[in-house]
mmCIF file of C-alpha atoms in Angstrom:
data_model
loop_
_atom_site.group_PDB
_atom_site.id
_atom_site.type_symbol
_atom_site.label_atom_id
_atom_site.label_comp_id
_atom_site.label_asym_id
_atom_site.label_seq_id
_atom_site.Cartn_x
_atom_site.Cartn_y
_atom_site.Cartn_z
ATOM 1 C CA MET A 1354 8.625 10.133 -20.128
ATOM 2 C CA THR A 1355 10.776 12.915 -21.630
ATOM 3 C CA GLU A 1356 14.139 11.307 -21.041
ATOM 4 C CA GLN A 1357 15.523 7.756 -21.626
ATOM 5 C CA LYS A 1358 16.685 6.662 -17.982
ATOM 6 C CA ARG A 1359 19.945 4.591 -17.880
ATOM 7 C CA VAL A 1360 19.400 1.579 -15.386
ATOM 8 C CA ALA A 1361 21.894 -0.564 -13.615
ATOM 9 C CA ILE A 1362 20.179 -3.786 -12.414
ATOM 10 C CA LEU A 1363 22.075 -5.462 -9.410
ATOM 11 C CA GLY A 1364 20.895 -9.216 -9.403
ATOM 12 C CA SER A 1365 19.625 -9.134 -13.139
ATOM 13 C CA THR A 1366 19.442 -12.911 -13.208
ATOM 14 C CA GLY A 1367 16.991 -13.347 -10.250
ATOM 15 C CA SER A 1368 13.431 -13.134 -10.081
ATOM 16 C CA ILE A 1369 13.092 -9.278 -9.676
ATOM 17 C CA GLY A 1370 16.043 -8.851 -12.092
ATOM 18 C CA THR A 1371 14.568 -10.652 -14.799
ATOM 19 C CA GLN A 1372 11.059 -9.019 -14.411
ATOM 20 C CA THR A 1373 12.972 -5.749 -14.415
ATOM 21 C CA LEU A 1374 14.188 -6.583 -17.939
ATOM 22 C CA GLU A 1375 10.551 -7.554 -19.169
ATOM 23 C CA VAL A 1376 9.482 -4.102 -18.099
ATOM 24 C CA ILE A 1377 12.499 -2.509 -20.025
ATOM 25 C CA ARG A 1378 11.992 -4.816 -22.928
ATOM 26 C CA GLN A 1379 8.406 -3.352 -23.065
ATOM 27 C CA HIS A 1380 9.641 0.398 -22.771
ATOM 28 C CA SER A 1381 13.037 0.270 -24.557
ATOM 29 C CA SER A 1382 12.356 3.821 -25.742
ATOM 30 C CA ASP A 1383 11.791 4.825 -22.028
ATOM 31 C CA PHE A 1384 14.747 2.776 -20.425
ATOM 32 C CA GLN A 1385 18.290 1.921 -21.410
ATOM 33 C CA VAL A 1386 20.127 -0.873 -19.639
ATOM 34 C CA GLU A 1387 23.526 0.449 -18.656
ATOM 35 C CA VAL A 1388 24.830 -2.163 -16.162
ATOM 36 C CA LEU A 1389 23.944 -5.846 -15.490
ATOM 37 C CA THR A 1390 25.215 -7.848 -12.419
ATOM 38 C CA ALA A 1391 24.916 -11.510 -11.372
ATOM 39 C CA GLN A 1392 26.604 -13.792 -8.592
ATOM 40 C CA ASN A 1393 26.678 -17.149 -10.232
ATOM 41 C CA ASN A 1394 24.272 -17.344 -13.241
ATOM 42 C CA ALA A 1395 26.935 -16.566 -16.054
ATOM 43 C CA GLY A 1396 24.763 -18.149 -18.773
ATOM 44 C CA LEU A 1397 21.857 -16.099 -18.195
ATOM 45 C CA LEU A 1398 24.061 -12.859 -17.554
ATOM 46 C CA ILE A 1399 25.569 -13.484 -21.058
ATOM 47 C CA GLN A 1400 22.245 -13.759 -22.692
ATOM 48 C CA GLN A 1401 20.926 -10.788 -20.916
ATOM 49 C CA ALA A 1402 24.220 -8.628 -22.156
ATOM 50 C CA LEU A 1403 23.630 -9.846 -25.735
ATOM 51 C CA GLU A 1404 20.192 -8.889 -25.794
ATOM 52 C CA PHE A 1405 20.313 -5.494 -24.116
ATOM 53 C CA ASN A 1406 23.835 -4.451 -24.764
ATOM 54 C CA PRO A 1407 24.791 -2.719 -21.483
ATOM 55 C CA ASN A 1408 27.904 -0.658 -20.883
ATOM 56 C CA ALA A 1409 29.222 -3.039 -18.470
ATOM 57 C CA VAL A 1410 28.253 -6.475 -16.520
ATOM 58 C CA VAL A 1411 29.752 -7.801 -13.331
ATOM 59 C CA ILE A 1412 29.852 -11.397 -12.545
ATOM 60 C CA GLY A 1413 30.282 -11.740 -8.406
ATOM 61 C CA ASN A 1414 31.601 -15.185 -8.783
ATOM 62 C CA GLU A 1415 35.200 -14.545 -10.164
ATOM 63 C CA ALA A 1416 35.509 -18.174 -11.251
ATOM 64 C CA HIS A 1417 33.252 -17.400 -14.002
ATOM 65 C CA TYR A 1418 34.806 -14.149 -15.190
ATOM 66 C CA ALA A 1419 36.568 -15.659 -18.235
ATOM 67 C CA GLN A 1420 33.435 -17.383 -19.399
ATOM 68 C CA VAL A 1421 31.657 -14.064 -19.228
ATOM 69 C CA ARG A 1422 34.517 -11.919 -20.766
ATOM 70 C CA ASP A 1423 35.140 -14.425 -23.878
ATOM 71 C CA ALA A 1424 31.349 -14.417 -24.703
ATOM 72 C CA LEU A 1425 30.969 -10.618 -24.697
ATOM 73 C CA ILE A 1426 34.248 -9.714 -26.494
ATOM 74 C CA PRO A 1427 32.253 -9.107 -29.820
ATOM 75 C CA LYS A 1428 29.894 -6.847 -28.221
ATOM 76 C CA ASP A 1429 32.737 -4.792 -26.754
ATOM 77 C CA ILE A 1430 30.970 -4.744 -23.309
ATOM 78 C CA LYS A 1431 32.966 -4.126 -20.081
ATOM 79 C CA VAL A 1432 33.390 -7.325 -17.923
ATOM 80 C CA PHE A 1433 34.208 -7.264 -14.119
ATOM 81 C CA ALA A 1434 34.291 -9.643 -11.574
ATOM 82 C CA GLY A 1435 33.743 -9.899 -7.766
ATOM 83 C CA GLN A 1436 31.987 -7.946 -4.967
ATOM 84 C CA LYS A 1437 34.066 -5.034 -4.840
ATOM 85 C CA ALA A 1438 33.291 -4.554 -8.737
ATOM 86 C CA ILE A 1439 29.569 -4.842 -8.024
ATOM 87 C CA ALA A 1440 30.129 -1.867 -5.418
ATOM 88 C CA GLN A 1441 32.379 0.166 -7.646
ATOM 89 C CA VAL A 1442 30.193 -0.281 -10.909
ATOM 90 C CA VAL A 1443 27.310 1.696 -9.538
ATOM 91 C CA GLU A 1444 29.344 5.001 -9.482
ATOM 92 C CA MET A 1445 29.489 5.033 -13.140
ATOM 93 C CA GLU A 1446 28.538 8.523 -14.446
ATOM 94 C CA THR A 1447 26.323 7.044 -17.091
ATOM 95 C CA ILE A 1448 23.959 5.589 -14.662
ATOM 96 C CA ASP A 1449 20.628 7.526 -13.540
ATOM 97 C CA ILE A 1450 18.982 4.771 -11.276
ATOM 98 C CA VAL A 1451 20.213 1.725 -9.680
ATOM 99 C CA LEU A 1452 17.493 -1.153 -9.233
ATOM 100 C CA THR A 1453 19.010 -3.112 -6.066
ATOM 101 C CA ALA A 1454 17.772 -6.680 -6.442
ATOM 102 C CA LEU A 1455 20.448 -8.620 -4.814
ATOM 103 C CA VAL A 1456 19.763 -11.389 -1.857
ATOM 104 C CA GLY A 1457 20.106 -10.322 1.602
ATOM 105 C CA TYR A 1458 22.859 -8.472 3.190
ATOM 106 C CA SER A 1459 24.863 -8.571 -0.111
ATOM 107 C CA GLY A 1460 22.905 -5.604 -1.174
ATOM 108 C CA LEU A 1461 23.861 -3.191 1.624
ATOM 109 C CA ILE A 1462 27.280 -1.892 0.367
ATOM 110 C CA PRO A 1463 26.600 -1.533 -3.280
ATOM 111 C CA THR A 1464 23.511 0.273 -2.348
ATOM 112 C CA ILE A 1465 25.806 2.797 -0.129
ATOM 113 C CA HIS A 1466 28.083 3.215 -3.010
ATOM 114 C CA ALA A 1467 25.081 4.162 -5.373
ATOM 115 C CA ILE A 1468 23.805 6.728 -2.883
ATOM 116 C CA LYS A 1469 27.080 8.214 -2.371
ATOM 117 C CA ALA A 1470 27.390 8.678 -6.154
ATOM 118 C CA GLY A 1471 24.044 10.301 -6.309
ATOM 119 C CA LYS A 1472 22.185 7.648 -7.974
ATOM 120 C CA GLN A 1473 18.412 7.123 -7.554
ATOM 121 C CA ILE A 1474 17.609 4.096 -5.918
ATOM 122 C CA ALA A 1475 14.891 1.494 -6.920
ATOM 123 C CA LEU A 1476 14.966 -0.853 -3.699
ATOM 124 C CA ALA A 1477 14.177 -4.565 -3.904
ATOM 125 C CA ASN A 1478 16.529 -5.528 -1.475
ATOM 126 C CA LYS A 1479 14.486 -4.980 1.832
ATOM 127 C CA GLU A 1480 17.581 -6.337 4.007
ATOM 128 C CA THR A 1481 19.628 -3.323 3.320
ATOM 129 C CA MET A 1482 17.085 -1.098 5.182
ATOM 130 C CA VAL A 1483 16.671 -3.798 7.867
ATOM 131 C CA VAL A 1484 20.328 -4.187 8.434
ATOM 132 C CA ALA A 1485 21.161 -0.395 8.405
ATOM 133 C CA GLY A 1486 18.140 1.877 7.789
ATOM 134 C CA GLU A 1487 19.124 4.551 9.892
ATOM 135 C CA ILE A 1488 22.457 4.916 8.019
ATOM 136 C CA ILE A 1489 20.955 4.428 4.440
ATOM 137 C CA THR A 1490 18.077 7.172 5.379
ATOM 138 C CA ALA A 1491 20.597 9.587 6.512
ATOM 139 C CA LEU A 1492 22.763 9.100 3.442
ATOM 140 C CA ALA A 1493 19.851 9.447 1.077
ATOM 141 C CA LYS A 1494 18.978 12.823 2.802
ATOM 142 C CA GLU A 1495 22.728 13.925 2.738
ATOM 143 C CA TYR A 1496 23.110 12.903 -1.032
ATOM 144 C CA ARG A 1497 19.718 14.031 -2.201
ATOM 145 C CA VAL A 1498 18.761 10.826 -3.424
ATOM 146 C CA ASN A 1499 15.347 9.437 -3.739
ATOM 147 C CA ILE A 1500 14.592 5.823 -2.535
ATOM 148 C CA TYR A 1501 11.615 4.325 -4.538
ATOM 149 C CA PRO A 1502 10.484 1.075 -3.139
ATOM 150 C CA VAL A 1503 9.869 -2.037 -5.357
ATOM 151 C CA ASP A 1504 8.456 -4.412 -2.575
ATOM 152 C CA SER A 1505 4.706 -4.655 -3.638
ATOM 153 C CA GLU A 1506 3.670 -3.656 -0.028
ATOM 154 C CA HIS A 1507 5.939 -0.617 0.079
ATOM 155 C CA SER A 1508 4.979 0.430 -3.412
ATOM 156 C CA ALA A 1509 1.581 0.406 -2.437
ATOM 157 C CA ILE A 1510 2.278 2.427 0.619
ATOM 158 C CA PHE A 1511 4.311 4.922 -1.475
ATOM 159 C CA GLN A 1512 1.585 5.017 -4.134
ATOM 160 C CA CYS A 1513 -0.979 6.065 -1.574
ATOM 161 C CA LEU A 1514 1.038 8.754 -0.224
ATOM 162 C CA VAL A 1515 1.464 10.471 -3.573
ATOM 163 C CA GLY A 1516 -0.099 13.932 -3.278
ATOM 164 C CA GLU A 1517 -0.505 13.123 0.641
ATOM 165 C CA PHE A 1518 3.117 13.879 1.681
ATOM 166 C CA HIS A 1519 1.952 16.851 3.892
ATOM 167 C CA ASN A 1520 -0.793 14.985 5.575
ATOM 168 C CA PRO A 1521 0.558 12.949 8.715
ATOM 169 C CA ILE A 1522 -0.036 9.077 8.647
ATOM 170 C CA GLU A 1523 -1.879 7.596 11.572
ATOM 171 C CA LYS A 1524 -0.732 4.327 10.585
ATOM 172 C CA ILE A 1525 -0.051 1.886 7.741
ATOM 173 C CA ILE A 1526 -1.240 -1.612 7.172
ATOM 174 C CA LEU A 1527 0.896 -4.096 5.454
ATOM 175 C CA THR A 1528 -0.885 -7.160 4.007
ATOM 176 C CA ALA A 1529 0.482 -10.578 4.009
ATOM 177 C CA SER A 1530 -0.756 -13.543 2.034
ATOM 178 C CA GLY A 1531 -0.068 -15.826 4.880
ATOM 179 C CA GLY A 1532 1.954 -18.204 2.587
ATOM 180 C CA PRO A 1533 1.317 -21.663 1.942
ATOM 181 C CA PHE A 1534 1.039 -22.651 5.662
ATOM 182 C CA ARG A 1535 -1.814 -20.093 6.692
ATOM 183 C CA GLY A 1536 -4.007 -21.934 9.323
ATOM 184 C CA LYS A 1537 -1.812 -24.583 10.106
ATOM 185 C CA ASP A 1538 -0.610 -25.291 13.659
ATOM 186 C CA ARG A 1539 3.009 -26.047 14.959
ATOM 187 C CA THR A 1540 2.296 -29.831 14.996
ATOM 188 C CA PHE A 1541 1.755 -29.555 11.070
ATOM 189 C CA LEU A 1542 4.804 -27.422 10.837
ATOM 190 C CA GLU A 1543 7.154 -29.571 12.504
ATOM 191 C CA THR A 1544 7.286 -32.054 9.515
ATOM 192 C CA VAL A 1545 7.008 -29.691 6.331
ATOM 193 C CA THR A 1546 9.560 -30.058 3.646
ATOM 194 C CA LYS A 1547 11.369 -27.661 1.689
ATOM 195 C CA ALA A 1548 9.353 -28.381 -1.420
ATOM 196 C CA GLN A 1549 6.112 -27.651 0.477
ATOM 197 C CA ALA A 1550 7.630 -24.126 1.803
ATOM 198 C CA LEU A 1551 8.599 -23.329 -1.806
ATOM 199 C CA LYS A 1552 5.041 -23.520 -2.979
ATOM 200 C CA HIS A 1553 3.757 -19.939 -2.557
ATOM 201 C CA PRO A 1554 -0.065 -19.728 -3.491
ATOM 202 C CA ASN A 1555 0.140 -16.205 -5.186
ATOM 203 C CA TRP A 1556 3.533 -14.853 -6.124
ATOM 204 C CA GLU A 1557 6.372 -16.088 -8.100
ATOM 205 C CA MET A 1558 9.669 -15.376 -6.038
ATOM 206 C CA GLY A 1559 13.132 -16.698 -5.548
ATOM 207 C CA ALA A 1560 13.787 -19.480 -2.967
ATOM 208 C CA LYS A 1561 14.863 -17.325 -0.041
ATOM 209 C CA ILE A 1562 11.975 -14.715 -0.055
ATOM 210 C CA THR A 1563 9.571 -17.505 -0.636
ATOM 211 C CA ILE A 1564 10.813 -19.221 2.502
ATOM 212 C CA ASP A 1565 10.647 -16.115 4.464
ATOM 213 C CA SER A 1566 7.031 -15.573 3.275
ATOM 214 C CA ALA A 1567 6.187 -18.951 4.563
ATOM 215 C CA SER A 1568 7.708 -18.369 7.962
ATOM 216 C CA LEU A 1569 6.121 -14.765 8.218
ATOM 217 C CA MET A 1570 9.823 -13.288 8.300
ATOM 218 C CA ASN A 1571 9.401 -11.572 5.114
ATOM 219 C CA LYS A 1572 6.596 -9.659 6.680
ATOM 220 C CA GLY A 1573 8.702 -8.909 9.582
ATOM 221 C CA LEU A 1574 11.493 -7.520 7.576
ATOM 222 C CA GLU A 1575 8.829 -5.337 5.626
ATOM 223 C CA VAL A 1576 7.730 -4.015 9.100
ATOM 224 C CA ILE A 1577 11.191 -2.807 9.733
ATOM 225 C CA GLU A 1578 11.748 -1.608 6.148
ATOM 226 C CA ALA A 1579 8.502 0.412 6.522
ATOM 227 C CA LYS A 1580 9.647 2.011 9.500
ATOM 228 C CA TRP A 1581 12.690 3.745 7.717
ATOM 229 C CA LEU A 1582 11.331 4.289 4.519
ATOM 230 C CA PHE A 1583 8.258 6.306 5.821
ATOM 231 C CA GLY A 1584 9.420 7.531 9.074
ATOM 232 C CA LEU A 1585 7.170 5.607 11.300
ATOM 233 C CA THR A 1586 7.304 4.262 14.696
ATOM 234 C CA THR A 1587 6.578 0.546 15.555
ATOM 235 C CA ASP A 1588 2.969 1.101 16.825
ATOM 236 C CA GLN A 1589 2.173 2.854 13.482
ATOM 237 C CA ILE A 1590 2.760 -0.400 11.478
ATOM 238 C CA GLU A 1591 0.170 -3.227 11.600
ATOM 239 C CA VAL A 1592 0.088 -6.340 9.587
ATOM 240 C CA VAL A 1593 -3.263 -7.968 8.384
ATOM 241 C CA VAL A 1594 -3.261 -11.486 6.366
ATOM 242 C CA HIS A 1595 -5.051 -11.022 3.143
ATOM 243 C CA PRO A 1596 -4.981 -14.550 1.374
ATOM 244 C CA GLN A 1597 -5.997 -13.134 -2.075
ATOM 245 C CA SER A 1598 -3.052 -10.741 -2.446
ATOM 246 C CA ILE A 1599 -5.101 -8.037 -4.025
ATOM 247 C CA ILE A 1600 -4.797 -5.269 -1.633
ATOM 248 C CA HIS A 1601 -1.070 -4.637 -1.345
ATOM 249 C CA SER A 1602 -1.073 -2.421 1.493
ATOM 250 C CA LEU A 1603 -3.014 0.616 3.031
ATOM 251 C CA VAL A 1604 -2.515 4.173 4.621
ATOM 252 C CA GLN A 1605 -4.806 5.402 7.416
ATOM 253 C CA PHE A 1606 -4.803 9.098 7.655
ATOM 254 C CA GLU A 1607 -5.521 11.107 11.044
ATOM 255 C CA ASP A 1608 -9.210 11.901 9.836
ATOM 256 C CA GLY A 1609 -9.757 8.275 9.694
ATOM 257 C CA SER A 1610 -9.559 7.690 5.917
ATOM 258 C CA LEU A 1611 -8.085 4.681 4.420
ATOM 259 C CA LYS A 1612 -6.142 4.493 0.960
ATOM 260 C CA ALA A 1613 -5.440 1.217 -0.543
ATOM 261 C CA GLN A 1614 -3.628 0.212 -3.585
ATOM 262 C CA LEU A 1615 -5.196 -2.799 -5.371
ATOM 263 C CA GLY A 1616 -4.112 -5.079 -8.374
ATOM 264 C CA LEU A 1617 -3.383 -8.515 -9.350
ATOM 265 C CA PRO A 1618 0.110 -9.855 -7.641
ATOM 266 C CA ASP A 1619 2.448 -9.025 -10.444
ATOM 267 C CA MET A 1620 5.797 -7.630 -9.392
ATOM 268 C CA ARG A 1621 6.332 -5.995 -12.782
ATOM 269 C CA ILE A 1622 3.783 -3.318 -11.845
ATOM 270 C CA PRO A 1623 5.933 -1.888 -8.660
ATOM 271 C CA ILE A 1624 9.083 -2.439 -10.553
ATOM 272 C CA GLN A 1625 7.777 -0.265 -13.484
ATOM 273 C CA PHE A 1626 6.386 2.449 -11.080
ATOM 274 C CA ALA A 1627 9.865 2.688 -9.209
ATOM 275 C CA LEU A 1628 11.651 3.168 -12.652
ATOM 276 C CA SER A 1629 9.239 5.474 -14.204
ATOM 277 C CA PHE A 1630 7.894 7.557 -11.198
ATOM 278 C CA PRO A 1631 6.608 10.315 -11.391
ATOM 279 C CA ASP A 1632 4.991 8.871 -14.545
ATOM 280 C CA ARG A 1633 2.664 5.892 -15.073
ATOM 281 C CA LEU A 1634 3.541 3.870 -18.264
ATOM 282 C CA LYS A 1635 1.091 1.948 -20.314
ATOM 283 C CA SER A 1636 1.516 -1.758 -19.810
ATOM 284 C CA ASP A 1637 -0.249 -4.997 -21.182
ATOM 285 C CA PHE A 1638 -0.178 -6.491 -17.763
ATOM 286 C CA GLU A 1639 -3.403 -8.604 -17.061
ATOM 287 C CA ARG A 1640 -6.077 -6.294 -15.385
ATOM 288 C CA PHE A 1641 -7.852 -7.117 -12.054
ATOM 289 C CA ASP A 1642 -11.444 -7.863 -12.329
ATOM 290 C CA PHE A 1643 -13.780 -7.258 -9.235
ATOM 291 C CA ILE A 1644 -16.193 -10.155 -10.749
ATOM 292 C CA ASN A 1645 -13.425 -12.704 -10.260
ATOM 293 C CA TYR A 1646 -12.933 -11.799 -6.829
ATOM 294 C CA PRO A 1647 -16.358 -11.745 -5.101
ATOM 295 C CA GLN A 1648 -14.780 -11.984 -1.520
ATOM 296 C CA LEU A 1649 -11.700 -10.054 -0.254
ATOM 297 C CA THR A 1650 -10.988 -11.612 3.173
ATOM 298 C CA PHE A 1651 -8.607 -10.577 6.227
ATOM 299 C CA GLU A 1652 -7.700 -12.166 9.271
ATOM 300 C CA LYS A 1653 -4.925 -11.485 12.189
ATOM 301 C CA PRO A 1654 -1.503 -13.060 11.653
ATOM 302 C CA ASP A 1655 -0.899 -16.129 13.912
ATOM 303 C CA ILE A 1656 2.205 -14.880 15.718
ATOM 304 C CA GLU A 1657 2.214 -17.737 18.281
ATOM 305 C CA THR A 1658 2.565 -20.461 15.354
ATOM 306 C CA PHE A 1659 4.650 -18.079 13.055
ATOM 307 C CA GLN A 1660 7.075 -16.484 15.679
ATOM 308 C CA ASN A 1661 9.275 -14.748 13.254
ATOM 309 C CA LEU A 1662 6.885 -11.964 12.733
ATOM 310 C CA GLN A 1663 6.840 -11.206 16.579
ATOM 311 C CA LEU A 1664 10.729 -11.588 16.635
ATOM 312 C CA ALA A 1665 10.995 -9.040 13.801
ATOM 313 C CA TYR A 1666 8.876 -6.560 16.072
ATOM 314 C CA ASP A 1667 10.950 -7.144 19.195
ATOM 315 C CA ALA A 1668 14.007 -6.487 17.194
ATOM 316 C CA LEU A 1669 12.550 -3.230 15.819
ATOM 317 C CA ALA A 1670 11.404 -2.023 19.344
ATOM 318 C CA LYS A 1671 14.964 -2.891 20.648
ATOM 319 C CA GLY A 1672 16.733 -1.033 17.942
ATOM 320 C CA GLY A 1673 20.425 -0.718 17.608
ATOM 321 C CA ASN A 1674 21.984 -3.672 15.821
ATOM 322 C CA ALA A 1675 19.161 -5.877 16.758
ATOM 323 C CA PRO A 1676 17.509 -5.827 13.180
ATOM 324 C CA CYS A 1677 20.930 -6.718 11.816
ATOM 325 C CA VAL A 1678 21.381 -9.711 14.003
ATOM 326 C CA LEU A 1679 17.894 -10.824 13.095
ATOM 327 C CA ASN A 1680 18.597 -10.618 9.349
ATOM 328 C CA ALA A 1681 21.858 -12.292 9.489
ATOM 329 C CA ALA A 1682 20.489 -15.167 11.736
ATOM 330 C CA ASN A 1683 17.416 -15.763 9.312
ATOM 331 C CA GLU A 1684 19.808 -15.753 6.278
ATOM 332 C CA VAL A 1685 21.617 -18.533 7.754
ATOM 333 C CA ALA A 1686 18.931 -20.329 9.083
ATOM 334 C CA VAL A 1687 16.999 -20.216 5.760
ATOM 335 C CA ASP A 1688 20.046 -21.555 3.927
ATOM 336 C CA ALA A 1689 20.052 -24.441 6.650
ATOM 337 C CA PHE A 1690 16.535 -25.193 5.876
ATOM 338 C CA LEU A 1691 16.846 -25.271 2.088
ATOM 339 C CA LYS A 1692 19.740 -27.643 2.611
ATOM 340 C CA GLU A 1693 17.593 -29.679 4.900
ATOM 341 C CA GLU A 1694 19.879 -29.422 7.853
ATOM 342 C CA VAL A 1695 17.271 -27.815 9.990
ATOM 343 C CA GLY A 1696 13.419 -27.988 10.412
ATOM 344 C CA PHE A 1697 10.966 -25.207 9.582
ATOM 345 C CA LEU A 1698 10.197 -24.381 12.950
ATOM 346 C CA GLU A 1699 13.709 -24.618 14.125
ATOM 347 C CA MET A 1700 14.407 -21.426 12.116
ATOM 348 C CA SER A 1701 12.789 -19.231 14.644
ATOM 349 C CA ASP A 1702 14.769 -21.101 17.550
ATOM 350 C CA LEU A 1703 17.925 -20.381 15.707
ATOM 351 C CA ILE A 1704 17.115 -16.741 15.364
ATOM 352 C CA GLY A 1705 15.759 -15.997 18.811
ATOM 353 C CA GLU A 1706 18.899 -17.691 20.366
ATOM 354 C CA THR A 1707 21.375 -15.808 18.261
ATOM 355 C CA LEU A 1708 19.512 -12.592 19.080
ATOM 356 C CA SER A 1709 20.136 -13.262 22.695
ATOM 357 C CA LYS A 1710 23.826 -14.341 22.196
ATOM 358 C CA THR A 1711 25.028 -11.537 20.079
ATOM 359 C CA GLU A 1712 26.436 -8.247 21.653
ATOM 360 C CA PHE A 1713 24.032 -5.341 21.711
ATOM 361 C CA ILE A 1714 25.019 -2.186 20.242
ATOM 362 C CA LEU A 1715 22.501 0.727 20.767
ATOM 363 C CA GLN A 1716 24.080 3.055 18.130
ATOM 364 C CA PRO A 1717 26.054 1.036 15.733
ATOM 365 C CA ASN A 1718 28.174 2.605 12.798
ATOM 366 C CA LEU A 1719 28.643 0.948 9.577
ATOM 367 C CA GLU A 1720 31.637 -1.104 10.820
ATOM 368 C CA ASP A 1721 29.463 -2.083 13.862
ATOM 369 C CA TYR A 1722 27.026 -3.527 11.339
ATOM 370 C CA VAL A 1723 29.354 -5.294 9.341
ATOM 371 C CA GLU A 1724 30.931 -6.959 12.441
ATOM 372 C CA THR A 1725 27.458 -7.559 13.978
ATOM 373 C CA ASP A 1726 26.428 -9.476 10.533
ATOM 374 C CA ARG A 1727 29.875 -11.524 10.766
ATOM 375 C CA ARG A 1728 29.442 -12.645 14.264
ATOM 376 C CA ALA A 1729 25.653 -13.145 14.031
ATOM 377 C CA ARG A 1730 26.188 -15.621 11.304
ATOM 378 C CA GLU A 1731 29.133 -17.321 13.162
ATOM 379 C CA ILE A 1732 26.824 -17.997 16.236
ATOM 380 C CA THR A 1733 23.942 -19.059 14.105
ATOM 381 C CA GLU A 1734 26.074 -21.645 12.215
ATOM 382 C CA GLN A 1735 27.638 -22.835 15.638
ATOM 383 C CA LEU A 1736 24.156 -23.452 16.801
ATOM 384 C CA ILE A 1737 23.220 -25.455 13.640
ATOM 385 C CA LYS A 1738 26.456 -27.658 14.019
ATOM 386 C CA ARG A 1739 25.214 -28.500 17.344
ATOM 387 C CA LYS A 1740 21.864 -29.801 16.022
ATOM 388 C CA VAL A 1741 23.012 -31.726 13.008
#
């Protein structure tokens, strides 16, 4: 890389955020941390700021503002607080690229602000594209902003398409590990616990995305994200279960050729590629060895048992604000599962019922999406209260 990139990390204390800082730590001559944000983890945010000396930090929970401010006074780091500050800080002139690793719907508005400010986007917050993909892609074109995917599957597709952008895609194949409950039936899933669902076989991730992976909702959200990132139709996006998580995804071209991206399940690789593109930087990450994986296996996803994937396909096919409803209902349902208020299978029931009860809008604007998110959450919360 010829010039050092100045990076804003939204959600620096989460799984993606901390791994991003690992990448930057290894390549300090290529990247400079300009902004760090966190919602509640003030202690880790302070620790990160003291090490990386950003221009500014934002703590989303205003109750922690004084703690962060006082700790960083000796470093002369600007400290802000609140959700509006997260959306505003990305507009700083000194930022080159914004890595959005916020959880769920909270990533939407800051991403919009960053695009309108002309910042390149490294997107780890798939929900932004799920909720308002049409608006986000239109804004990216209008402001000439590139969106580099950080999700391992979408990064794999992107890497397969480098040098192929003039060749039409026949279809893409998103691989799924199947999560901790692959092969289990609905009788088994009726009694699974939070602790069981949080034990992903291959990836180290945050709680919300780990539950989504167990329920296959994560793959459903990735299907919707892929539509907008790569300009695909629903029938061009296929999901295949690949338990080893070595092939991260594939692209099939019109001549029948398939290109795949392979590697060990390590999120630092797609993070680094998104930040360094078009360059590939040397790393000391563990290398894949075929001898250690004599069998790579594949199977169809069980959408009768794991109904969230079908719900996502249905919402994508319906269009309008349906994916926004799906996402909002899922976020509330996952939170309720983590609080042990609902069972594992009840999450799909809640999402399906919320989709049927929320007003459908075929061509929503941003205000419609905001109201849809609010209303869908309200409906899901009411449904949960009836169950507990």
